[in-house]
CSV table of C-alpha atoms and ligand atoms in Angstrom, one decimal:
chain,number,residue,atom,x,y,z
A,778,UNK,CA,-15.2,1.4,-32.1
A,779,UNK,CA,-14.6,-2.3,-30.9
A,780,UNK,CA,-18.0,-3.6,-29.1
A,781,UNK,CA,-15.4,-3.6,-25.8
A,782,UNK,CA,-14.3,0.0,-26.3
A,783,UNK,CA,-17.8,0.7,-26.2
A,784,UNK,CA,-18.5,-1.0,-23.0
A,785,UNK,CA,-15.4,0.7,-21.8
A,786,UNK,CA,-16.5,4.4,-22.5
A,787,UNK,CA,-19.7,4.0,-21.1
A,788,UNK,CA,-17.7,2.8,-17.5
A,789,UNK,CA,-15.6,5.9,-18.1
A,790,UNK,CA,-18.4,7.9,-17.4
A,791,UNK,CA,-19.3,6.5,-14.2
A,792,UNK,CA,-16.1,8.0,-12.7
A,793,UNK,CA,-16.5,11.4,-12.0
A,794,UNK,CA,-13.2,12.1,-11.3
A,795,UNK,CA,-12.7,12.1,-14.6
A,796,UNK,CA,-14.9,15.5,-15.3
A,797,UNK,CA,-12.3,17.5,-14.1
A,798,UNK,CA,-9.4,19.5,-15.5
A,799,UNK,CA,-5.9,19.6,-13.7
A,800,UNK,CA,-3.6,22.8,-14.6
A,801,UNK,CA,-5.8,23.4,-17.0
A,802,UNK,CA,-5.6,20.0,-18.7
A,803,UNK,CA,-8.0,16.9,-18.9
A,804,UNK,CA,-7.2,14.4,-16.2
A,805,UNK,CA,-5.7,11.6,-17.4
A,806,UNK,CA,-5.6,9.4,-14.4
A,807,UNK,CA,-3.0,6.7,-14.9
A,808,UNK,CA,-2.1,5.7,-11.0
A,809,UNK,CA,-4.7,3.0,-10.5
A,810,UNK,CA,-1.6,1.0,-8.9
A,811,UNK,CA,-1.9,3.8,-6.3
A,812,UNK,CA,-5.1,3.8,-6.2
A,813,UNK,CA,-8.5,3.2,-8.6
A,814,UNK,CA,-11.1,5.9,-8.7
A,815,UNK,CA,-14.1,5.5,-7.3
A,816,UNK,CA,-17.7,4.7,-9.5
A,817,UNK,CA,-20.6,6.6,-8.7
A,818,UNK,CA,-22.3,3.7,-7.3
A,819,UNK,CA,-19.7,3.4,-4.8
A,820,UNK,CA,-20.0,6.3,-3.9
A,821,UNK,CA,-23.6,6.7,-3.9
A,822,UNK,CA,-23.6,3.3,-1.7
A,823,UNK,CA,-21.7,4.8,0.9
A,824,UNK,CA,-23.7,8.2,1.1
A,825,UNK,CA,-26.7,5.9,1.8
A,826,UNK,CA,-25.2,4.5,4.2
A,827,UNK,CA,-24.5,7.6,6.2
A,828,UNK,CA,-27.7,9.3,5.2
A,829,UNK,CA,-29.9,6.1,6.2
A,830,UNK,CA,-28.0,3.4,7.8
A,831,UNK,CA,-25.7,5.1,10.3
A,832,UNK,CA,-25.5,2.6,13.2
A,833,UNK,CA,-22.9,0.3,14.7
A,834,UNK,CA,-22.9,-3.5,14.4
A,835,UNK,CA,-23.7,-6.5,15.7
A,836,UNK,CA,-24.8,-5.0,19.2
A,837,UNK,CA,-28.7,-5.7,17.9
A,838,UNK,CA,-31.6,-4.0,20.1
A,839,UNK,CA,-33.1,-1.4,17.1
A,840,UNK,CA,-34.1,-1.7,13.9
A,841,UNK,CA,-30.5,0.4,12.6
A,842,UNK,CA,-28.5,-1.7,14.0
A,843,UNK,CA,-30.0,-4.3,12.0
A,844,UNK,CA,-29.9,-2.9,8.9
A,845,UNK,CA,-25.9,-2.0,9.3
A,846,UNK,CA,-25.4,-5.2,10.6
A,847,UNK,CA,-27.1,-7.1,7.5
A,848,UNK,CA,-25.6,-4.5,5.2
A,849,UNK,CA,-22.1,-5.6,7.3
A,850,UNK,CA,-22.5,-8.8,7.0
A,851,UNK,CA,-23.7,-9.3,3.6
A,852,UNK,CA,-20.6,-7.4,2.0
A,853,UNK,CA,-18.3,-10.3,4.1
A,854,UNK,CA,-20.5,-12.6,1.6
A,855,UNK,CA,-19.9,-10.8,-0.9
A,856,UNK,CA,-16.2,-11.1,-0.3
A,857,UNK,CA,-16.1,-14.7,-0.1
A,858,UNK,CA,-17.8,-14.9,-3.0
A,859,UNK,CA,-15.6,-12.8,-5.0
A,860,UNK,CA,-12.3,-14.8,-3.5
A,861,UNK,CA,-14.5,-18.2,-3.4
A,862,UNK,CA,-13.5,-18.8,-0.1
A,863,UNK,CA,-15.6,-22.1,1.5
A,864,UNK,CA,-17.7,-19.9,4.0
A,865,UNK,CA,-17.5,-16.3,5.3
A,866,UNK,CA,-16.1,-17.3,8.4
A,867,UNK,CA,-13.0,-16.9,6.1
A,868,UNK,CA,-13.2,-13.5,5.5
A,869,UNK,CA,-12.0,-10.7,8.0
A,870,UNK,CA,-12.3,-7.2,7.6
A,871,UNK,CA,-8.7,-4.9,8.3
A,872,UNK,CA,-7.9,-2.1,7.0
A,873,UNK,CA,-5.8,-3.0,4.0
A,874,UNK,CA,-2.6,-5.1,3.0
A,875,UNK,CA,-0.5,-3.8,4.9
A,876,UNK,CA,-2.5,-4.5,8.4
A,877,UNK,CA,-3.5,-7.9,6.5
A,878,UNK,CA,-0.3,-9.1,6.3
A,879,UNK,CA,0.1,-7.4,9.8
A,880,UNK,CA,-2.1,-9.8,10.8
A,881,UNK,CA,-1.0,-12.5,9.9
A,882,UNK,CA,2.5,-11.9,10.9
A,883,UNK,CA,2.1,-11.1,14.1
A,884,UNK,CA,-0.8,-13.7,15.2
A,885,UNK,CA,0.2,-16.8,13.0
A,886,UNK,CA,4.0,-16.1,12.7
A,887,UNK,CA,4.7,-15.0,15.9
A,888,UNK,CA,2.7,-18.3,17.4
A,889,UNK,CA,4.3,-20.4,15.1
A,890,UNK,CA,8.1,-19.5,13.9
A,891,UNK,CA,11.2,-19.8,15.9
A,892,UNK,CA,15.0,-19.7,16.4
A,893,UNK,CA,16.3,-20.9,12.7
A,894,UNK,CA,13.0,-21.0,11.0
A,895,UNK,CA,13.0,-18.9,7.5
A,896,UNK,CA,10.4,-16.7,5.6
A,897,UNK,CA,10.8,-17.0,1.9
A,898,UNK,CA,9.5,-13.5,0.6
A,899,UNK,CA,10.5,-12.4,-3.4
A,900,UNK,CA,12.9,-9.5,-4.3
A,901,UNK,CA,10.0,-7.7,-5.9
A,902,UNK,CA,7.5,-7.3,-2.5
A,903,UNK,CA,5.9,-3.9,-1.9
A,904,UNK,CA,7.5,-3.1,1.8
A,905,UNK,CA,3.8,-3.9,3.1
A,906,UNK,CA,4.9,-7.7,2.2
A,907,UNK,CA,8.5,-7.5,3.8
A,908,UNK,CA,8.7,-5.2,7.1
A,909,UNK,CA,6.1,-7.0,8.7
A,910,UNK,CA,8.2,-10.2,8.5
A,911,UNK,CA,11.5,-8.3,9.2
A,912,UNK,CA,9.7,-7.7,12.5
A,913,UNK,CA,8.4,-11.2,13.6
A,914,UNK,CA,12.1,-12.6,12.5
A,915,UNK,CA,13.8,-10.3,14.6
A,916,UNK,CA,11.6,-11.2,17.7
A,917,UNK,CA,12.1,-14.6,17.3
A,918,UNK,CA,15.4,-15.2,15.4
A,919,UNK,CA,14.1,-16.0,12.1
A,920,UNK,CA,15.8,-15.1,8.5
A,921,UNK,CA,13.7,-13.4,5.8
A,922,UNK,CA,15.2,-14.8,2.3
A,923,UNK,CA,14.3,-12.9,-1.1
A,924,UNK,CA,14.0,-15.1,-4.4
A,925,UNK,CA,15.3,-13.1,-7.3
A,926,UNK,CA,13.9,-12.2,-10.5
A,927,UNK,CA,15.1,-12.7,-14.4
A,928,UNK,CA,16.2,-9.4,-15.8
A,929,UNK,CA,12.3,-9.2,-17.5
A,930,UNK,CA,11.1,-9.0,-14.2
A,931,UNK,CA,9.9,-12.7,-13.9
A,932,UNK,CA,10.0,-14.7,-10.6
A,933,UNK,CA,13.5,-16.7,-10.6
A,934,UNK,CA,11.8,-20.0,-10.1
A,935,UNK,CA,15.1,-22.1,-9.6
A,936,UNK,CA,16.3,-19.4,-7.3
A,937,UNK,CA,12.7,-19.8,-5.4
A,938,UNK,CA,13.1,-23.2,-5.5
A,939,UNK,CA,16.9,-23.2,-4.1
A,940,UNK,CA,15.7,-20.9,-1.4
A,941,UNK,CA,12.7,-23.3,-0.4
A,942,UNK,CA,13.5,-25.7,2.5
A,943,UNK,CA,12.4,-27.6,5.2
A,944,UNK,CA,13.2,-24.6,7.6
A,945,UNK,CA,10.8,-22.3,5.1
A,946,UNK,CA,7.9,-21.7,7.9
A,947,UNK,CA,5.9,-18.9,5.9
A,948,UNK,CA,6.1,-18.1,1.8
A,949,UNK,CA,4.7,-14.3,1.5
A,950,UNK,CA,4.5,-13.6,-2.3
A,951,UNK,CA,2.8,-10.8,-4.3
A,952,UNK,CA,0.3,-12.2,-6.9
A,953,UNK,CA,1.3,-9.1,-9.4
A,954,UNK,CA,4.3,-7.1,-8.7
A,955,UNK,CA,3.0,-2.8,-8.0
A,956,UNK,CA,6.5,-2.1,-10.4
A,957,UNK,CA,7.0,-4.7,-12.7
A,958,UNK,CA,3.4,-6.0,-13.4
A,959,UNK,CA,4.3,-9.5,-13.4
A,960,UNK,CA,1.8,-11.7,-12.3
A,961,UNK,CA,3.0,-14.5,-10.5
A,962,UNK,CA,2.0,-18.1,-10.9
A,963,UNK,CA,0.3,-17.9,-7.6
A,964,UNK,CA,-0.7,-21.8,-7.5
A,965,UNK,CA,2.6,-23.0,-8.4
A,966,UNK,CA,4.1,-21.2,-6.0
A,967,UNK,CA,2.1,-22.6,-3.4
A,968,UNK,CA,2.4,-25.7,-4.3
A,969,UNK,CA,6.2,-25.6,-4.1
A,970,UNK,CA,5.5,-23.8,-0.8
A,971,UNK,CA,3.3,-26.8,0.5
A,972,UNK,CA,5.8,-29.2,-0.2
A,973,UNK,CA,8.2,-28.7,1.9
A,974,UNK,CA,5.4,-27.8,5.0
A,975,UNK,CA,5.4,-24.2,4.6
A,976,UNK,CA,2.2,-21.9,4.7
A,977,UNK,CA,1.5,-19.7,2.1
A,978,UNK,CA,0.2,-15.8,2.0
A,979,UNK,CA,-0.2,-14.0,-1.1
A,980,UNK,CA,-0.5,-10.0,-1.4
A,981,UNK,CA,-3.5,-9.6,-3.6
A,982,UNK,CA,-3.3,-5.5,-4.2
A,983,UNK,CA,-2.5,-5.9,-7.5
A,984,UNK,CA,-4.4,-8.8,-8.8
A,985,UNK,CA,-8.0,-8.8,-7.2
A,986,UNK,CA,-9.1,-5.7,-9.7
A,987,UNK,CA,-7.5,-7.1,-13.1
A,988,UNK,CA,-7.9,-11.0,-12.8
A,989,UNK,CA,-10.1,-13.5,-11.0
A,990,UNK,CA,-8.8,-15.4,-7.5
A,991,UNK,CA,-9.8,-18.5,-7.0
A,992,UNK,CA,-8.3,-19.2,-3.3
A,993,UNK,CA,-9.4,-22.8,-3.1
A,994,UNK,CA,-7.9,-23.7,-6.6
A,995,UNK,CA,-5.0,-21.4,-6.1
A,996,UNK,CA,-5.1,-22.9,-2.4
A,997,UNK,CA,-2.9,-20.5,-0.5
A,998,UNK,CA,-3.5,-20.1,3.2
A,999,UNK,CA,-3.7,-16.4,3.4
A,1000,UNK,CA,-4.9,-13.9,0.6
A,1001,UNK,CA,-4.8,-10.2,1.5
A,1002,UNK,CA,-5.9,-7.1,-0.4
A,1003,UNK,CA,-7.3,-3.3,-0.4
A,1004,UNK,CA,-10.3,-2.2,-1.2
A,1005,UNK,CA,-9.3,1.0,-2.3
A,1006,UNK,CA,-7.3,-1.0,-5.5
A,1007,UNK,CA,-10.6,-2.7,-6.5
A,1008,UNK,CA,-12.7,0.9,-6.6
A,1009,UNK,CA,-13.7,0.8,-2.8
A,1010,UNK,CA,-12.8,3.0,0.1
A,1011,UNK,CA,-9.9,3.6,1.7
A,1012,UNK,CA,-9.5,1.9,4.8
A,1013,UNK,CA,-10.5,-1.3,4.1
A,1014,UNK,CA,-9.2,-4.2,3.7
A,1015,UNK,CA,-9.0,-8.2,3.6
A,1016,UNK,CA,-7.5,-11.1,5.2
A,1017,UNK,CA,-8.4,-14.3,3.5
A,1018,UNK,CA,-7.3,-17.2,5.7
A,1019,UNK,CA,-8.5,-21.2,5.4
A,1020,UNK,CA,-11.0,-21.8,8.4
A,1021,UNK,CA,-9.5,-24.5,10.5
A,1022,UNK,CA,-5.8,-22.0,10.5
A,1023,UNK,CA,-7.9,-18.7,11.8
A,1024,UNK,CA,-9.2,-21.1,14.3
A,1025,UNK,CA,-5.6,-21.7,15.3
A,1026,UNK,CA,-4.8,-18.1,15.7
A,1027,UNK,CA,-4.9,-15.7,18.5
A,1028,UNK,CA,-6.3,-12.4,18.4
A,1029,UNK,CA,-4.1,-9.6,17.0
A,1030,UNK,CA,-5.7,-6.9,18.8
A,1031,UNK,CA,-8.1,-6.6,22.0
A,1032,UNK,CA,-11.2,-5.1,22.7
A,1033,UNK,CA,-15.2,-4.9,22.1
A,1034,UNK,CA,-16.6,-7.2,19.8
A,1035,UNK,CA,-13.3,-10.1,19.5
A,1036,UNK,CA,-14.5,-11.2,23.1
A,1037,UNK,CA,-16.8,-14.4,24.7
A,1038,UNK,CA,-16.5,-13.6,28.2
A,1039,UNK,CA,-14.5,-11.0,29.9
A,1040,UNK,CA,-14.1,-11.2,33.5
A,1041,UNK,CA,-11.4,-8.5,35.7
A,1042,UNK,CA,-8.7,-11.5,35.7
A,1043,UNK,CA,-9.5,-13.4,32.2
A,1044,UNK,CA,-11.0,-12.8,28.7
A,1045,UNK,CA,-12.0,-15.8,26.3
A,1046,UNK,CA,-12.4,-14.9,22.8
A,1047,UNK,CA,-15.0,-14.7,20.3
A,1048,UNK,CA,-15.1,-17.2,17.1
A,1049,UNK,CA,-13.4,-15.9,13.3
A,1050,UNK,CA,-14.0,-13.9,12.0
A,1051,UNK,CA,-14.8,-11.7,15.0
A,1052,UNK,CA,-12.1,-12.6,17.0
A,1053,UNK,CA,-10.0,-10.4,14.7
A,1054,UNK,CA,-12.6,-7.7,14.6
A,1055,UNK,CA,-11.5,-5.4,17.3
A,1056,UNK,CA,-13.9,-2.6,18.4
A,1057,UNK,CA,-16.2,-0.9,15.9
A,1058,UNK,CA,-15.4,-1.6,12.4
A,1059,UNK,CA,-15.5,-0.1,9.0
A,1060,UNK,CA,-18.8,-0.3,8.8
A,1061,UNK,CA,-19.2,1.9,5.7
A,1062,UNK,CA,-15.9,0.5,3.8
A,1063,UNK,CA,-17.4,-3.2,3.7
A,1064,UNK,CA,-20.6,-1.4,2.5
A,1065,UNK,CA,-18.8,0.2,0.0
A,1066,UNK,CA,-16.3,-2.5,-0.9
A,1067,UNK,CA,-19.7,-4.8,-1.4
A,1068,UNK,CA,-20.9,-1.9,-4.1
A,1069,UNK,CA,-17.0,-2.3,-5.3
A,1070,UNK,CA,-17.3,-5.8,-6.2
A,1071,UNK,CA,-20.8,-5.7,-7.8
A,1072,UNK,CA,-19.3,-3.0,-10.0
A,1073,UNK,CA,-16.6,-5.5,-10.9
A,1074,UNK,CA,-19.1,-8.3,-11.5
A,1075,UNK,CA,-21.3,-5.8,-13.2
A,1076,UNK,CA,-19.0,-5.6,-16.4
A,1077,UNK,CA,-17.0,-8.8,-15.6
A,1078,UNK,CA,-13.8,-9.6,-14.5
A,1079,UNK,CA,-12.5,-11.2,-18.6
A,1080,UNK,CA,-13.5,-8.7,-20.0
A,1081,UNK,CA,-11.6,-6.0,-17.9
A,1082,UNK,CA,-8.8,-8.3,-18.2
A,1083,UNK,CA,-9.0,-8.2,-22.3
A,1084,UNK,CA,-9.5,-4.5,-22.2
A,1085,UNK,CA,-6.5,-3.7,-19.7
A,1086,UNK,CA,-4.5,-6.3,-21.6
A,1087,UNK,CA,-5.4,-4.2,-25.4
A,1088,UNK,CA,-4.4,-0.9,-23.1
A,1089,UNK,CA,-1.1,-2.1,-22.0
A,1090,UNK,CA,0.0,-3.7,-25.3
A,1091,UNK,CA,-0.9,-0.6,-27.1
A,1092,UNK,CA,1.2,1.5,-24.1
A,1093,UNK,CA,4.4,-0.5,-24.3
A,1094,UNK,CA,4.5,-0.4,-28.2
A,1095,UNK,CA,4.1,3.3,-28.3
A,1096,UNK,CA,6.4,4.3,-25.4
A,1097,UNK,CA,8.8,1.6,-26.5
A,1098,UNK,CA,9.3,3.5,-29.7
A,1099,UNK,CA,10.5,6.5,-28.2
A,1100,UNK,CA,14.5,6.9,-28.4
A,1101,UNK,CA,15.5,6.7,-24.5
A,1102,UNK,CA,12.9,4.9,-22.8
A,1103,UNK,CA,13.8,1.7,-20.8
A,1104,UNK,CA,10.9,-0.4,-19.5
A,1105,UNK,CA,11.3,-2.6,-16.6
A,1106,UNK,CA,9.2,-5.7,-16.6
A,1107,UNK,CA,8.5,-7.0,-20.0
A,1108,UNK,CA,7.2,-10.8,-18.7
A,1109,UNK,CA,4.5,-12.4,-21.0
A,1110,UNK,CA,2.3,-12.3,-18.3
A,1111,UNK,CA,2.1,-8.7,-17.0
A,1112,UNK,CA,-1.1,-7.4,-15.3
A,1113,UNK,CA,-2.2,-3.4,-16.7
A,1114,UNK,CA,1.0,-1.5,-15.2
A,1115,UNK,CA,4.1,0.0,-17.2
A,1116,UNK,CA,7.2,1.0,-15.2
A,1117,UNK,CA,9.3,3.2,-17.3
A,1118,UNK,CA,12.7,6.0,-16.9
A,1119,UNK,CA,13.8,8.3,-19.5
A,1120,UNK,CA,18.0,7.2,-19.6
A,1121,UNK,CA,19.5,10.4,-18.7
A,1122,UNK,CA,16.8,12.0,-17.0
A,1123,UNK,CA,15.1,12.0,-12.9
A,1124,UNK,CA,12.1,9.9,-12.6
A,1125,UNK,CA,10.9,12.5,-10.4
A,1126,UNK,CA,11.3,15.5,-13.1
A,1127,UNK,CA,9.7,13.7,-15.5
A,1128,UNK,CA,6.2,13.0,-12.9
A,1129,UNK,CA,6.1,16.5,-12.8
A,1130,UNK,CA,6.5,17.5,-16.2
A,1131,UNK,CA,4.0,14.6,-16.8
A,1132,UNK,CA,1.6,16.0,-14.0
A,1133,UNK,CA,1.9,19.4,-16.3
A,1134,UNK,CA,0.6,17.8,-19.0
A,1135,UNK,CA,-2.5,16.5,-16.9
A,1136,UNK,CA,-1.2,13.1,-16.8
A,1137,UNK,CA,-0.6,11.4,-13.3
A,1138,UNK,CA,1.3,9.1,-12.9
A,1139,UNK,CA,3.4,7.5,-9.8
A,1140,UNK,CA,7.2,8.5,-9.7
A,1141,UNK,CA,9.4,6.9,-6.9
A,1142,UNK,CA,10.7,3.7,-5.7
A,1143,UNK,CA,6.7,2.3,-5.4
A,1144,UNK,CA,7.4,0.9,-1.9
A,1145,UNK,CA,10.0,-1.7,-3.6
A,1146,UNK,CA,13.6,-0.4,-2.2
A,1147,UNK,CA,15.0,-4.1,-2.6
A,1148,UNK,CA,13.7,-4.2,-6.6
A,1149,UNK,CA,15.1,-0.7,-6.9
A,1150,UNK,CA,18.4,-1.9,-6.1
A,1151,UNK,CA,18.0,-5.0,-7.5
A,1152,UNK,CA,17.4,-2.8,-10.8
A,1153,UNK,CA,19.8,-0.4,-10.1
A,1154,UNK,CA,17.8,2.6,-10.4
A,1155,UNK,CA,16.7,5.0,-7.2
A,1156,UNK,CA,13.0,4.8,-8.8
A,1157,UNK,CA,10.7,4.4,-12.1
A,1158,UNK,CA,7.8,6.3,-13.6
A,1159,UNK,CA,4.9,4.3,-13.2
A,1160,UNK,CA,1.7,4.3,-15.8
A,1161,UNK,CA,-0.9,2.0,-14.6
A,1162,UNK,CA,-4.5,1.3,-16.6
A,1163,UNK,CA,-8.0,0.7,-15.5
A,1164,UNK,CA,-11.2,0.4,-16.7
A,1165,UNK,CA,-11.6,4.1,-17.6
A,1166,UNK,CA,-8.6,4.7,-19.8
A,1167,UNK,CA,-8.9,4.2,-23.3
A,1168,UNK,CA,-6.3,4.7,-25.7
A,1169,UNK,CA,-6.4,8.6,-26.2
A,1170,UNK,CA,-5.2,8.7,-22.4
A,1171,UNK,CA,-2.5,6.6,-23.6
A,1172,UNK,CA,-1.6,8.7,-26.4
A,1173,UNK,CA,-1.2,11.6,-24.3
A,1174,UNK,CA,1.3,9.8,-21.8
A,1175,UNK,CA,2.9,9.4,-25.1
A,1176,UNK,CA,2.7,12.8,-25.6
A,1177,UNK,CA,3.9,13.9,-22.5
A,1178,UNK,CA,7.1,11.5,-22.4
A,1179,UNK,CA,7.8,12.5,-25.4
A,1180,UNK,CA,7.8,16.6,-24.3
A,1181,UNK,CA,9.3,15.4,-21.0
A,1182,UNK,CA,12.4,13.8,-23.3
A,1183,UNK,CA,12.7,17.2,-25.3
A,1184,UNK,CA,12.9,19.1,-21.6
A,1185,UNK,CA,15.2,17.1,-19.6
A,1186,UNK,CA,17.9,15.9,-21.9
B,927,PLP,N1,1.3,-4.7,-1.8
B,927,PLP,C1,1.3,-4.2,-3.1
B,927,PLP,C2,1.7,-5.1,-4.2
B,927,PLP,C3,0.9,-2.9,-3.3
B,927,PLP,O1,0.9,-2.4,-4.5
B,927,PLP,C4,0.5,-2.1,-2.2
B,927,PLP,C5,0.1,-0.7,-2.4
B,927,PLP,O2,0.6,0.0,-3.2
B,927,PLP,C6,0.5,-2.7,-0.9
B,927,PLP,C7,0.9,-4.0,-0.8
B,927,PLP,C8,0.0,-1.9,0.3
B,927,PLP,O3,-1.3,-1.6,0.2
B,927,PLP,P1,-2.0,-0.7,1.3
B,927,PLP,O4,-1.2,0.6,1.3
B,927,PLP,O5,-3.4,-0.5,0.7
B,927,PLP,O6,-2.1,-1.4,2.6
């Protein structure tokens, strides 16, 4: 066993998750695009929480309320750190992508697009990373363009390019594709962004847990993600966004906490990050998302990445040999997630003949309609790795496709 692969096992056992049987069968979890599992620290940090900490933020007066607060505060730290963004002013808490890019959409775009302006999205955005601009175009009589991809699922840059303009007001791009795994070049693409004026939001769900963000190299002007993706809770979530732009922004929603002073006929508004802080928050996903990320600094985000990387390669040599299978995405630089279909057979009847075997996996158009047509398929099994498969759970995927072949054709 490689000195990695024993790091690697002794992760896996911080999952419990993974103790279980399902129909009988090992678990053999391989939908960490859907979702990670969660560490025992994690956990453990979020049960302390509630056992000992239970109190709601910045509203002061007892000792509690101190403690949650510092607790609150110092996992928005924590984040910054993580992203390296200048100061944690830069950091707001949501509840995922999807309200990130929310957000954004409907406070900066809405303030700042108009009649003829476009939106330059890609063809392979989750639909968190495309309704939300659908909606602020059709208020103000914007266009939403789509850059294409190359048939192994890379990023068309001419066709970005071509589609870039001096009417692009906003570029929304995912750093790693949910279907394809290709990782985008996320600092190229906002430099092209840049120079032609337009601002720049990247959807971080699928990078922040398999490669490090930088988002003063990578310079982007937004960077959302999920804490759920990166072994936190569900329900939280963050926006990334460069100071002096929040500071241009109104408030996306109303209510305790995002206020100055509120008088009957007028409300002035509180500074960023609170301003986008509306009522109580999730107190208790920040705690845990803070336990999340020391969990990911704990074993170190190159060597995840060299161990996910080993995971994958082994994946899409062994499924690759199996008479039938078509992969989708086959870019050089793929992040830990293989989209496959058995020709001939349902995506959907080979999930649950997979599921069967104890495998899951995700089968379905992922939230990515426009890639599925631009592939021509209704939908794709989807096998995606994390730091507690190993390469048995990759052999029985293998196992199961192969069973699933001998079933449905
Ligand atoms: N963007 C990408 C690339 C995703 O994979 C997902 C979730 O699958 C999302 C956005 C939406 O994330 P959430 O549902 O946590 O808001």
């Amino acid at each position: 066993m490689s000195q990695l692969e024993q790091i690697f096992t002794s992760v896996r056992n911080e999952f419990p998750a993974l103790t279980q049987k399902v129909h009988g069968k090992n678990l053999i979890y391989l939908d960490s695009g859907a979702t990670t599992l969660k560490p025992k620290s994690v956990i453990d940090r979020i049960t302390h929480f509630y056992s000992f900490e239970t109190s709601n933020v910045h509203r002061g007066a007892h000792y509690l309320g101190d403690v949650a607060t510092q607790a609150f505060e110092s996992a928005r730290n924590s984040v910054a750190q993580f992203l390296n963004a200048r100061m944690p002013e830069e950091i707001v808490f949501v509840r995922g992508t999807t309200e990130g890019v929310n957000l954004v959409a409907h406070s900066w775009a809405m303030m700042n697009l108009k009649e003829g302006d476009e939106i330059l999205i890609t063809v392979m955005e989750h639909h968190g990373n495309i309704v939300p601009w659908q909606m602020v175009a059709e208020k103000v009589g914007a266009k939403v363009l789509a850059a294409d991809i190359l048939d192994n699922g890379e990023l068309n840059i001419e066709d970005f390019k071509k589609k870039l303009s001096s009417k692009t007001k906003m570029v929304a791009f995912t750093g790693c594709s949910n279907v394809l795994g290709t990782n985008n070049d996320m600092k190229l693409l906002t430099k092209l962004a840049h120079e032609v004026g337009a601002k720049v939001l990247i959807d971080g769900a699928q990078v922040v847990s398999q490669a490090k963000v930088d988002v003063q190299d990578i310079d982007c002007d937004f960077f959302v993600f999920s804490a759920h993706k990166v072994f936190g809770p569900f329900g939280m979530g963050v926006v990334y966004g460069k100071k002096e732009i929040l500071d241009g922004m109104s408030p996306y929603q109303g209510g305790g906490s995002m206020i100055a002073k509120v008088t009957v006929e007028k409300t002035t508004y509180n500074d960023v990050p609170f301003r986008f802080e509306a009522g109580t928050p999730h107190i208790e996903g920040a705690v845990g998302l803070h336990a999340a990320i020391d969990f990911v600094n704990r074993i170190g985000l190159d060597k995840i990445h060299s161990y996910e990387m080993d995971l994958l390669k082994y994946a899409t040599e062994k499924l690759s040999a199996i008479p039938d299978v078509k992969i989708f995405g086959t870019s050089e630089n793929k992040g830990p997630i293989l989209s496959f279909n058995i020709k001939g057979a349902h995506h959907s009847d080979v999930g649950q003949i997979l599921d069967q075997e104890g495998v899951a996996v995700r089968a379905g158009h992922h939230c990515t309609q426009p890639l599925m047509t631009r592939l021509g398929v209704p939908g794709t099994v989807r096998a995606s790795f994390s730091v507690y498969n190993n390469h048995q759970d990759v052999d029985a995927l293998v196992k199961a496709v192969v069973k699933a072949r001998e079933m449905l054709l």
